Tab-separated table of C-alpha atoms and ligand atoms in Angstrom:
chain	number	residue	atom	x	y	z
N	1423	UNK	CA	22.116	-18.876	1.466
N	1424	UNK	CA	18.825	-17.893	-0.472
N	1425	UNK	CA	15.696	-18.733	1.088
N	1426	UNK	CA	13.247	-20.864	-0.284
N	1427	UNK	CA	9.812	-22.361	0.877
N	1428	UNK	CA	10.888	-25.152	2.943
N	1429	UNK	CA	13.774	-23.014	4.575
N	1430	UNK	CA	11.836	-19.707	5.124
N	1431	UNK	CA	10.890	-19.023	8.948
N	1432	UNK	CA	6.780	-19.378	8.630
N	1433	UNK	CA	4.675	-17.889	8.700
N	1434	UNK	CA	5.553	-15.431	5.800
N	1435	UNK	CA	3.311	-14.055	3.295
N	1436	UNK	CA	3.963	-15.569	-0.580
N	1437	UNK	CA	3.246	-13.699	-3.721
N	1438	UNK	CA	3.081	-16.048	-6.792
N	1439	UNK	CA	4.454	-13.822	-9.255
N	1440	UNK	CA	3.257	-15.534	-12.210
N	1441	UNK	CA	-0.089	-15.319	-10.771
N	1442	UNK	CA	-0.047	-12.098	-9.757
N	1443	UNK	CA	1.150	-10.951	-13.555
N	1444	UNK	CA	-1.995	-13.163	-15.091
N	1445	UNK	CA	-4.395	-11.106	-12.825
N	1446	UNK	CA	-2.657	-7.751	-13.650
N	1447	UNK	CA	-2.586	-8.621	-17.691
N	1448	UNK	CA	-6.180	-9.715	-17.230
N	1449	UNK	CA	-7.756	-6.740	-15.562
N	1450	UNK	CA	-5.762	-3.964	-17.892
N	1451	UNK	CA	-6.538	-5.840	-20.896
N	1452	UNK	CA	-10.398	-5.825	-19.957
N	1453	UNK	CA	-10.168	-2.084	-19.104
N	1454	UNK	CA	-8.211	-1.811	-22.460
N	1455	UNK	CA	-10.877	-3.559	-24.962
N	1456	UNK	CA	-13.652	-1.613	-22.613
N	1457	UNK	CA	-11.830	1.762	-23.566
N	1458	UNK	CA	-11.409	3.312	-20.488
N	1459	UNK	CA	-8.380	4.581	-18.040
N	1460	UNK	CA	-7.125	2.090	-15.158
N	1461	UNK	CA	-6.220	3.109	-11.472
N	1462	UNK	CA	-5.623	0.380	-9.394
N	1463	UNK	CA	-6.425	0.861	-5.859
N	1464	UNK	CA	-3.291	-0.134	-3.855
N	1465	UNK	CA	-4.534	-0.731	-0.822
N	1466	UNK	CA	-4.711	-3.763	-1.435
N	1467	UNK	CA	-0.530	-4.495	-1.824
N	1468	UNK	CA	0.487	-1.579	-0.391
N	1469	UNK	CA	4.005	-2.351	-1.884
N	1470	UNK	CA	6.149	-0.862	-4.619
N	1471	UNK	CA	7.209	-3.816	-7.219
N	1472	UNK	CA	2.754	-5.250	-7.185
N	1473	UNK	CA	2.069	-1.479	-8.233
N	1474	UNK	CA	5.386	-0.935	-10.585
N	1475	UNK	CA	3.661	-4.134	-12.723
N	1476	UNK	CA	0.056	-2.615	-12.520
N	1477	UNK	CA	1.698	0.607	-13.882
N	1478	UNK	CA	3.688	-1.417	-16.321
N	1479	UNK	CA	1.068	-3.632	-17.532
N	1480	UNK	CA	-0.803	0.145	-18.436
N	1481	UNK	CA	-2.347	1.349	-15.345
N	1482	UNK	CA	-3.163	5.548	-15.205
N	1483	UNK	CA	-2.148	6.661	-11.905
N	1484	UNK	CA	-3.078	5.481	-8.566
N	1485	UNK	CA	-6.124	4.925	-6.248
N	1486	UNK	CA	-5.323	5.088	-2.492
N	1487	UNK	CA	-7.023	5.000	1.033
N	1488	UNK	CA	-4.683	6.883	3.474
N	1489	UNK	CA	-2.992	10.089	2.527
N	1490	UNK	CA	-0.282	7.601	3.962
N	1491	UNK	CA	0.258	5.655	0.756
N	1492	UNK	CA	0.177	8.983	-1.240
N	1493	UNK	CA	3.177	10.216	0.804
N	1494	UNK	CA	4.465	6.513	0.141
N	1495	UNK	CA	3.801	5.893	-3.578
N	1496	UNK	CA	4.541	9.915	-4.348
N	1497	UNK	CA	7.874	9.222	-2.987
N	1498	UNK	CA	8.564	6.156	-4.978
N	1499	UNK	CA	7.801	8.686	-8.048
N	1500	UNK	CA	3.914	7.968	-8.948
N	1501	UNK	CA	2.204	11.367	-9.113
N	1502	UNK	CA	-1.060	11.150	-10.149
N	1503	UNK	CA	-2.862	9.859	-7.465
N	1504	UNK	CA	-7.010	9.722	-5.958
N	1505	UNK	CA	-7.014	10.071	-2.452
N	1506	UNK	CA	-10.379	7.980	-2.483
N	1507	UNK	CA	-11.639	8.347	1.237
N	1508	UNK	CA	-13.874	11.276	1.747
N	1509	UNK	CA	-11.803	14.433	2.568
N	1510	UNK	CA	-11.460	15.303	6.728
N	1511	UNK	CA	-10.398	18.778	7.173
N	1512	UNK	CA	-7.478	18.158	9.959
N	1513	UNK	CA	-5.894	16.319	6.781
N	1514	UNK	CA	-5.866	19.272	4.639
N	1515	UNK	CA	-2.359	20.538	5.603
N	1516	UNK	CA	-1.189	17.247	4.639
N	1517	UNK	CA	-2.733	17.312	1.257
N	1518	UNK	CA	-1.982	20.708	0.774
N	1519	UNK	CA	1.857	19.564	1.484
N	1520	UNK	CA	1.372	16.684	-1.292
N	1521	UNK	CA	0.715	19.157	-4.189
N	1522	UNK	CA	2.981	21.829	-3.202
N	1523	UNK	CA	5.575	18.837	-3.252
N	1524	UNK	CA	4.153	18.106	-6.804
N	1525	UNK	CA	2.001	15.580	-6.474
N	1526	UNK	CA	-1.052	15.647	-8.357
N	1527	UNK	CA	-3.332	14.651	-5.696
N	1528	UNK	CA	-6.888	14.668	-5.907
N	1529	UNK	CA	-9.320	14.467	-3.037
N	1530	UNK	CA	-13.086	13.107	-2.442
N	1531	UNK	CA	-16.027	14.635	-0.783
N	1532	UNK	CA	-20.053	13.568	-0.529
N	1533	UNK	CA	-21.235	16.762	1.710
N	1534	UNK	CA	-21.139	20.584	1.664
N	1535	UNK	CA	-19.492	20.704	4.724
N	1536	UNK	CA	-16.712	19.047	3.752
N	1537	UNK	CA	-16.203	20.781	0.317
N	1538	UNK	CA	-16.885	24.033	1.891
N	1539	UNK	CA	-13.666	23.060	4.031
N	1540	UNK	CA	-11.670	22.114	1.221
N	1541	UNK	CA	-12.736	25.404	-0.161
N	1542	UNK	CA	-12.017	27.492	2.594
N	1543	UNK	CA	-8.772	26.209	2.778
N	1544	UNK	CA	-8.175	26.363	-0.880
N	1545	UNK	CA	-8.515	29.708	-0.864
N	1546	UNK	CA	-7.019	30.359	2.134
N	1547	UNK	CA	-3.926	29.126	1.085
N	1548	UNK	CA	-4.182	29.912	-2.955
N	1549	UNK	CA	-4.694	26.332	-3.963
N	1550	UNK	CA	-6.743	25.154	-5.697
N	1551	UNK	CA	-7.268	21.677	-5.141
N	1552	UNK	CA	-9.028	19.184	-7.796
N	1553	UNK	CA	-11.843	17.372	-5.733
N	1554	UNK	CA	-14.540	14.594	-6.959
N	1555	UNK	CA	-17.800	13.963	-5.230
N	1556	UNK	CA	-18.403	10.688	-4.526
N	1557	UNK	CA	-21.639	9.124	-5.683
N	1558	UNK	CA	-23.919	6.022	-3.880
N	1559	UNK	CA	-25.014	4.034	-6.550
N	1560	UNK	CA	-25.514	0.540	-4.402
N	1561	UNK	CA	-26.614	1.786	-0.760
N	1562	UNK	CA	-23.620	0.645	0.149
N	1563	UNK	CA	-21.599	2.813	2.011
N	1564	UNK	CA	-21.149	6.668	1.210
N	1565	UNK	CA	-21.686	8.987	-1.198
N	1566	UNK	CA	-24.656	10.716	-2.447
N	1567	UNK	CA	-27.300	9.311	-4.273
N	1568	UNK	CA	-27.531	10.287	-8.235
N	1569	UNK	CA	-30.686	12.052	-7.797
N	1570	UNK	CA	-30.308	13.996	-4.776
N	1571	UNK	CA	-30.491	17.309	-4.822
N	1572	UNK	CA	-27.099	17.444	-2.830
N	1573	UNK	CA	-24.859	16.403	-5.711
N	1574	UNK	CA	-25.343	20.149	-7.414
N	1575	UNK	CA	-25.142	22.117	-3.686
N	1576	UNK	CA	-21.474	20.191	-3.337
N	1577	UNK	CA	-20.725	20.908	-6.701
N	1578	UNK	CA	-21.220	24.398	-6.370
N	1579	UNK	CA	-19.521	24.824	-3.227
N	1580	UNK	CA	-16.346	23.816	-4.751
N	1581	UNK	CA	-17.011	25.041	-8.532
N	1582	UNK	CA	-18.218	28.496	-7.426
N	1583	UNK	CA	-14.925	28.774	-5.223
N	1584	UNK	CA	-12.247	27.807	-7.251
N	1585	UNK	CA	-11.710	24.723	-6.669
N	1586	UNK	CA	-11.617	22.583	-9.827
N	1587	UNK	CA	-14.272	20.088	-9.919
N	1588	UNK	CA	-12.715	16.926	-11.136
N	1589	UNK	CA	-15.403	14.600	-11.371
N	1590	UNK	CA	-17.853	11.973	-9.717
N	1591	UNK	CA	-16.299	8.385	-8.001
N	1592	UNK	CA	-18.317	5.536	-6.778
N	1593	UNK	CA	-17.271	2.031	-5.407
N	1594	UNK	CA	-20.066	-0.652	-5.598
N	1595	UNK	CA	-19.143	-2.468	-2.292
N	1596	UNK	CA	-22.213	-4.567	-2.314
N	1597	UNK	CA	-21.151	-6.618	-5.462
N	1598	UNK	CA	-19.199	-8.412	-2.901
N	1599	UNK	CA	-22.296	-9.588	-1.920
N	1600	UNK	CA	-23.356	-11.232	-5.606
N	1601	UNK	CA	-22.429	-14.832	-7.044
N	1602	UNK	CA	-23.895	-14.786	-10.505
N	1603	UNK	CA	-22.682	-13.469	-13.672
N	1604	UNK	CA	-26.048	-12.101	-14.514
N	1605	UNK	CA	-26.243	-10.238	-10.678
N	1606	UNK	CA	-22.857	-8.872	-11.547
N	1607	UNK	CA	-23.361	-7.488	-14.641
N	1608	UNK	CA	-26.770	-6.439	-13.381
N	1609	UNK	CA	-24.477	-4.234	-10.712
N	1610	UNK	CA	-22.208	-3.451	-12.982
N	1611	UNK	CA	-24.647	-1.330	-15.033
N	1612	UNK	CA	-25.994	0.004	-11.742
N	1613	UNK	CA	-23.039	1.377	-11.324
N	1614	UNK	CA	-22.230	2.865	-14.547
N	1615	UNK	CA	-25.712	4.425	-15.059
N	1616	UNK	CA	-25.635	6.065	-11.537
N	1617	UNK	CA	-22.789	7.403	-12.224
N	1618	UNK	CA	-22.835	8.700	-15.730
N	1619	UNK	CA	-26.609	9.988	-14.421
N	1620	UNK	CA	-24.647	11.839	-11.599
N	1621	UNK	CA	-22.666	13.135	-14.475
N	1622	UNK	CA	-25.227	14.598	-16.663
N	1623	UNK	CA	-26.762	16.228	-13.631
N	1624	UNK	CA	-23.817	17.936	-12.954
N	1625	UNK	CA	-23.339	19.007	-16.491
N	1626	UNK	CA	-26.635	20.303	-17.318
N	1627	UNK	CA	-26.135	22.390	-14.524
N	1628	UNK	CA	-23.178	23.765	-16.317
N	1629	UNK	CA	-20.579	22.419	-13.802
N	1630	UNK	CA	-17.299	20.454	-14.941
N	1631	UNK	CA	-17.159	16.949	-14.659
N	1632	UNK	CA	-14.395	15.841	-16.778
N	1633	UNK	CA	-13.841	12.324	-14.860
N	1634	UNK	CA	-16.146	9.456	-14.256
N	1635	UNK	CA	-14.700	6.887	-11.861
N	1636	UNK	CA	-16.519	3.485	-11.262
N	1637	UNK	CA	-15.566	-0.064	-9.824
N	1638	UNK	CA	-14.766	-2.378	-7.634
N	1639	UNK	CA	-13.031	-6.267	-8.618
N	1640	UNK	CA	-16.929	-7.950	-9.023
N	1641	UNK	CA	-18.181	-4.903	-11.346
N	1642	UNK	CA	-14.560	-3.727	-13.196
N	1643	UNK	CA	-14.396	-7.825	-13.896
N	1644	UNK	CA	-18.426	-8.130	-15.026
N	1645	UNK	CA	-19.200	-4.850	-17.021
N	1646	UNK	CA	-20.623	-5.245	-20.730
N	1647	UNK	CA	-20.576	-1.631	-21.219
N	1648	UNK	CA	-18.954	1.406	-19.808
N	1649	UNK	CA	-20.233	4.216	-21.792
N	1650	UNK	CA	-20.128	7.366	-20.376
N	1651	UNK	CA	-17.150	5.934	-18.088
N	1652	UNK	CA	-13.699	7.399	-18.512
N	1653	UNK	CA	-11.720	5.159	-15.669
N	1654	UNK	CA	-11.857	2.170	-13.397
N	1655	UNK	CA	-10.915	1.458	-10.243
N	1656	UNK	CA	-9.993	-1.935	-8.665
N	1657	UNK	CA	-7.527	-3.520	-5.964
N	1658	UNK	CA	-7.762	-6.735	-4.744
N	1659	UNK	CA	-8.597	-8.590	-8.293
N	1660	UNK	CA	-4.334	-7.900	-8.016
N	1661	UNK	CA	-3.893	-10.576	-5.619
N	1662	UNK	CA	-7.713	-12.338	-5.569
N	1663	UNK	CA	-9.115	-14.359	-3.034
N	1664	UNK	CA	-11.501	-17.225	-1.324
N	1665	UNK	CA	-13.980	-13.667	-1.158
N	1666	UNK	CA	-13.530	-13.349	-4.827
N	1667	UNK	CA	-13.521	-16.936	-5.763
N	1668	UNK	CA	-16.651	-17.261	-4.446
N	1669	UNK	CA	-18.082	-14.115	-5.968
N	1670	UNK	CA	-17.289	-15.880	-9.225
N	1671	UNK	CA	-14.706	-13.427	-10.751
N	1672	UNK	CA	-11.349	-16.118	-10.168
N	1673	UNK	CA	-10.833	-19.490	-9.346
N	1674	UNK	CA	-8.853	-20.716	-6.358
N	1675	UNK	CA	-5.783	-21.169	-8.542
N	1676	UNK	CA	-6.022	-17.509	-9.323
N	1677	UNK	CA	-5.017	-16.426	-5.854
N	1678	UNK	CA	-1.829	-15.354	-5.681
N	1679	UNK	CA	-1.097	-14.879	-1.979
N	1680	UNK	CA	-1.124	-17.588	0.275
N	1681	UNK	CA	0.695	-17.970	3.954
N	1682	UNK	CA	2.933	-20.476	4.634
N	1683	UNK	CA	2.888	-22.346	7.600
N	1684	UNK	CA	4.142	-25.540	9.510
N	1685	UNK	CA	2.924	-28.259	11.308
N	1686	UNK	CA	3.718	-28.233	15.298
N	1687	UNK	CA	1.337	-30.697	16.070
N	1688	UNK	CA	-1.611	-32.896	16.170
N	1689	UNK	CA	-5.216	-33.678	18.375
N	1690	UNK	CA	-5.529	-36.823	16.161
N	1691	UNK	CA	-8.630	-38.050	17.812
N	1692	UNK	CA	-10.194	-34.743	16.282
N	1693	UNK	CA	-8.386	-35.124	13.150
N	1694	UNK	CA	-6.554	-31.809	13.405
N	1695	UNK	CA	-3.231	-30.491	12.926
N	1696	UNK	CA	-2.051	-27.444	14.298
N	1697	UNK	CA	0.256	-24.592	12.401
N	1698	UNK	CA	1.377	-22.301	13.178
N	1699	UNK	CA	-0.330	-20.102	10.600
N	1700	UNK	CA	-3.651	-18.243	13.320
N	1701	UNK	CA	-5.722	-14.792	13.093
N	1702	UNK	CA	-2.358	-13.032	13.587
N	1703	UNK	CA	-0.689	-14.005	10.303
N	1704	UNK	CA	-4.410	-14.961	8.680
N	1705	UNK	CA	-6.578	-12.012	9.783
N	1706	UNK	CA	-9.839	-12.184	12.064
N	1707	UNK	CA	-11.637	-11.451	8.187
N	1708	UNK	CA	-14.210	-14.160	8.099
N	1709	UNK	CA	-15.713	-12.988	4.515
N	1710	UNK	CA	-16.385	-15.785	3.213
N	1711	UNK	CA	-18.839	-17.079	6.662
N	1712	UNK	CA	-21.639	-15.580	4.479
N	1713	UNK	CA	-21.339	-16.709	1.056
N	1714	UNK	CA	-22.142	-19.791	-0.553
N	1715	UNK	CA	-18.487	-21.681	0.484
N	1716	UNK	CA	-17.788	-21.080	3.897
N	1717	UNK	CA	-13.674	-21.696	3.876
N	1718	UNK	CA	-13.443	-20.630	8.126
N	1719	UNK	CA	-9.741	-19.239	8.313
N	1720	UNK	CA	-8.604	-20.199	4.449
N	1721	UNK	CA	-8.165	-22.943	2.071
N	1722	UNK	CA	-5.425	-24.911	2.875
N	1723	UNK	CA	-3.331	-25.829	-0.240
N	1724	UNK	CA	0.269	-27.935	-0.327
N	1725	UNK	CA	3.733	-26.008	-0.380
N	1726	UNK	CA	3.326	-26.143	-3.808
N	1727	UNK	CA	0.140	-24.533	-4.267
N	1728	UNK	CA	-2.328	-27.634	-4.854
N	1729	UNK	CA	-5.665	-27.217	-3.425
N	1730	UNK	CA	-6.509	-30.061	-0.981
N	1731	UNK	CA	-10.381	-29.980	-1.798
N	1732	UNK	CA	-12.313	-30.464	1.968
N	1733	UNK	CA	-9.079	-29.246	4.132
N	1734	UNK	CA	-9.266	-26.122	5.720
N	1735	UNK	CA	-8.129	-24.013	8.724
N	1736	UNK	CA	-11.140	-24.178	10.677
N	1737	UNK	CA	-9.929	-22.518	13.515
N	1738	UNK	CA	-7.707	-19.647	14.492
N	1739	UNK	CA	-6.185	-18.053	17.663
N	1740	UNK	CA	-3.569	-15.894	18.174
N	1741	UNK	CA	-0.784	-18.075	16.658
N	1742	UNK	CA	-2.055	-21.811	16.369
N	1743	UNK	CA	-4.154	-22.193	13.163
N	1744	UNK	CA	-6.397	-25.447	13.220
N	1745	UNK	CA	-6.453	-27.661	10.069
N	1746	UNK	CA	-8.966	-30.374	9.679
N	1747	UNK	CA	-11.024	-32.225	6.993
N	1748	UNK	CA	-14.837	-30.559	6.315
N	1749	UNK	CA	-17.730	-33.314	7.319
N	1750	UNK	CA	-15.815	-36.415	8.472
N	1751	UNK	CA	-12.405	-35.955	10.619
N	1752	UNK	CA	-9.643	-37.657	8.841
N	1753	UNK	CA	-8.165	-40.121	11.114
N	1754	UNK	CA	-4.809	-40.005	9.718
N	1755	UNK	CA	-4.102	-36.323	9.484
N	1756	UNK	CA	-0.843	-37.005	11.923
N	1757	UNK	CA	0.248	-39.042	8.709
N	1758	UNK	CA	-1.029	-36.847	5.746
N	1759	UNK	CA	0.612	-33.790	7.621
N	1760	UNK	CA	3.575	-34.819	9.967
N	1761	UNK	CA	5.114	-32.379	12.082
N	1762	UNK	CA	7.139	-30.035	10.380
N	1763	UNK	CA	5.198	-30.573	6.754
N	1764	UNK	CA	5.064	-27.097	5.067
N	1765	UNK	CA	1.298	-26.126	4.012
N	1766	UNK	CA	0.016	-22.878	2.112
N	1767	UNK	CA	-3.188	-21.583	3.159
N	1768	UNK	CA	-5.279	-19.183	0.844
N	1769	UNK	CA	-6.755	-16.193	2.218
N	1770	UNK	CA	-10.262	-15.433	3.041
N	1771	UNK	CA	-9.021	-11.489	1.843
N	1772	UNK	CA	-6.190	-10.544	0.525
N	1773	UNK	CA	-5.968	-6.721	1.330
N	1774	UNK	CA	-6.893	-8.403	5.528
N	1775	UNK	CA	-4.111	-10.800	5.423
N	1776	UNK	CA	-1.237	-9.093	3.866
N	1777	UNK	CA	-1.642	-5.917	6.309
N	1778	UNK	CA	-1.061	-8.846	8.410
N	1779	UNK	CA	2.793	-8.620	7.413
N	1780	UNK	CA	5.552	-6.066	7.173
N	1781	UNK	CA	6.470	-8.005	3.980
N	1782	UNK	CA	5.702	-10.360	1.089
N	1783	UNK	CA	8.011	-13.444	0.069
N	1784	UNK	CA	7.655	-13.090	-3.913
N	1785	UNK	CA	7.807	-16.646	-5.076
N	1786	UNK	CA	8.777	-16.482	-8.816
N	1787	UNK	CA	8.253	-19.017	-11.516
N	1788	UNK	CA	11.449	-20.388	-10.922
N	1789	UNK	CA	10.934	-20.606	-7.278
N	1790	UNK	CA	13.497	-18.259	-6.318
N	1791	UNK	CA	12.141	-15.777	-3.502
N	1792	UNK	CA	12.355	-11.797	-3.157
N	1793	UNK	CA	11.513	-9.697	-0.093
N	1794	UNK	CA	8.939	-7.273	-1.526
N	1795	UNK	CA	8.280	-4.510	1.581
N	1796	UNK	CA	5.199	-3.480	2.335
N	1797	UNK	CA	3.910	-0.616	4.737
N	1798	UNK	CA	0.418	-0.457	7.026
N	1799	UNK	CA	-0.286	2.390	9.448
N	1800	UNK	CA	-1.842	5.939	8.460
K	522	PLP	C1	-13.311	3.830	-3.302
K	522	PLP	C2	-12.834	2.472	-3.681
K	522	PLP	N1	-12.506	2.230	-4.952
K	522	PLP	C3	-12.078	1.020	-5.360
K	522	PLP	C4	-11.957	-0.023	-4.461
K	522	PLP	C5	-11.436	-1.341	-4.962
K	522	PLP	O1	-12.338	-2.383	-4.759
K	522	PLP	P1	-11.892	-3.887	-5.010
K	522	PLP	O2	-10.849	-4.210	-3.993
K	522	PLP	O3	-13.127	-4.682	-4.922
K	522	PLP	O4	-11.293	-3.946	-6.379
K	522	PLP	C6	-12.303	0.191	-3.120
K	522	PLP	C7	-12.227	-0.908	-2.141
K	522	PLP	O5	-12.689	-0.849	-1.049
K	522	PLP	C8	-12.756	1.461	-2.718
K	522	PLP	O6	-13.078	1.737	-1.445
């Protein structure tokens, strides 16, 4: 017998296909009237069918986070794939393996030291691996900053040693932090300029720097402009979220994962149910406790998918979630949500809560269900 929402074992993770398509034709077709190449970052799914339709749809190769999903994606045929984490030396071997296997793999550095590794080992073993230097255009995390004098001593240290210097990469993390279309196109071009400046630098200096790679869901969904850009990179705009719905680039009925969960039980005199949706199937990620909508543990939604506005999972252990009305209790919540009533809850972050699960329930528009694996781990 085929499973279906109110005879799956909860809680499972749910996919709405025709949701997840909309996002997928939405972001390519954006990337497609900007002009530039599209590499989804997979972390996000980390499974085979979400990144077959972002290749479909158009997408140019893969973005990935552990040489993991390389050895994962590589194997399920895609070949031209950014290893977007800056390069650690005790991985080389690995990624040495990768291209010798045929895989087109291209690594990231922002210091000498590591791109005089990759060079030494390069050499050392006659490859000669295609490496980008990542750029900090936001202060948010790594990378070096346009200006600094760095970006040409890195490039050198792998240009000047045969390694082919593919390019400059950056990731504006702290758009996550921005709720206004004109901060987010502000960041966008922060992004773009830094990194087309990092560019020029490199190319007046008469190194190569054939690719440059911006984005992140805010910026990729925000940009005006992307001269001087010849790719984008984004992941979780796949899927969305209560993070990204806040941000301002979706709307709640844009997320496409959700958990389902049932009712065990009820504190009435508190007005809460309890599911058994908590942190383990949710995820401890609590990005939303510092934007403007606070959702605790996720939106809580009906087994349909309608929002109800005000009910939430305000609290989470291990496997008990907590759902409860914002501002007043609701007395009756033992008769709006009887035992054994089947909820969805939307996710504070997609790319948290998935890893979460060792697979996704793919709800189609017909409501039949598929098992869509996914993988975690390094
Ligand atoms: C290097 C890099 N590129 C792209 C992305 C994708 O960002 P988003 O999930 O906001 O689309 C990330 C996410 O962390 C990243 O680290």
């Amino acid at each position: 017998m085929h499973s279906t929402l109110d005879t799956l074992d909860t809680p499972a993770a749910v996919i709405d296909v025709t949701r997840m398509q909309h996002n997928i034709d939405r972001m390519q077709q954006r990337m497609n009237a900007l002009g530039v190449r599209f590499r989804p970052h997979v972390k996000t799914s980390k499974c085979t069918p979400v990144v077959r339709a972002q290749l479909a749809a158009g997408a140019n190769g893969i973005t990935v986070s552990t040489l993991k999903e390389a050895e994962y994606f590589f194997a399920e045929g895609v070949t031209d794939i950014l290893y977007a984490v800056g390069m650690a030396a005790h991985r080389l071997p690995q990624a040495l393996a990768l291209r010798r296997r045929g895989c087109d793999l291209k690594l990231l550095t922002d210091s000498v030291d590591s791109a005089d590794a990759i060079a030494e080992f390069g050499r050392a073993n006659g490859e000669v691996f295609e490496v980008l230097i990542e750029i900090d255009t936001d202060g948010h995390r790594s990378g070096i900053q346009p200006e600094d004098p760095a970006l040409l001593d890195v490039g050198h240290a792998l240009h000047d040693r045969g390694m082919r210097l593919g390019g400059v990469l950056t990731h504006a993390g702290s758009s996550y932090e921005l709720d206004t279309p004109e901060a987010l196109s502000a960041m966008a071009e922060q992004e773009r300029a830094g990194c087309v400046h990092a560019a020029e630098r490199l190319r007046a200096a008469h190194l190569p720097c054939p690719v440059v790679s911006v984005g992140s869901t805010p910026t990729a969904l925000s940009a005006a402009r992307l001269d001087g850009v010849t790719e984008v990179r984004a992941g979780v705009y796949v899927l969305f979220d209560l993070v990204m719905s806040n941000v301002g680039v979706c709307t709640t009925d844009d997320i496409a994962l959700s958990v389902l969960t049932t009712v065990i039980g009820h504190q009435t005199d508190k007005g809460w149910a309890i599911v058994d949706a908590g942190w383990m199937a949710m995820s401890r990620d609590r990005g939303t406790q510092k934007q403007k909508r606070d959702f605790a543990y996720g939106q809580v939604c009906t087994i349909d998918g309608t929002v109800l506005p005000g009910y939430v999972l305000s609290g989470a252990n291990q496997e008990h979630g907590i759902v409860s009305r914002e501002g007043v209790p609701d007395a009756d919540i033992a008769g709006r949500f009887p035992v054994g009533t089947r909820l969805r809850i939307l996710p504070n972050h997609a790319c948290a809560t998935g890893a979460q699960f060792p697979e996704y329930r793919a709800l189609a528009a017909g409501g039949e269900l598929a098992l869509w694996e996914r993988f975690h781990g390094w």
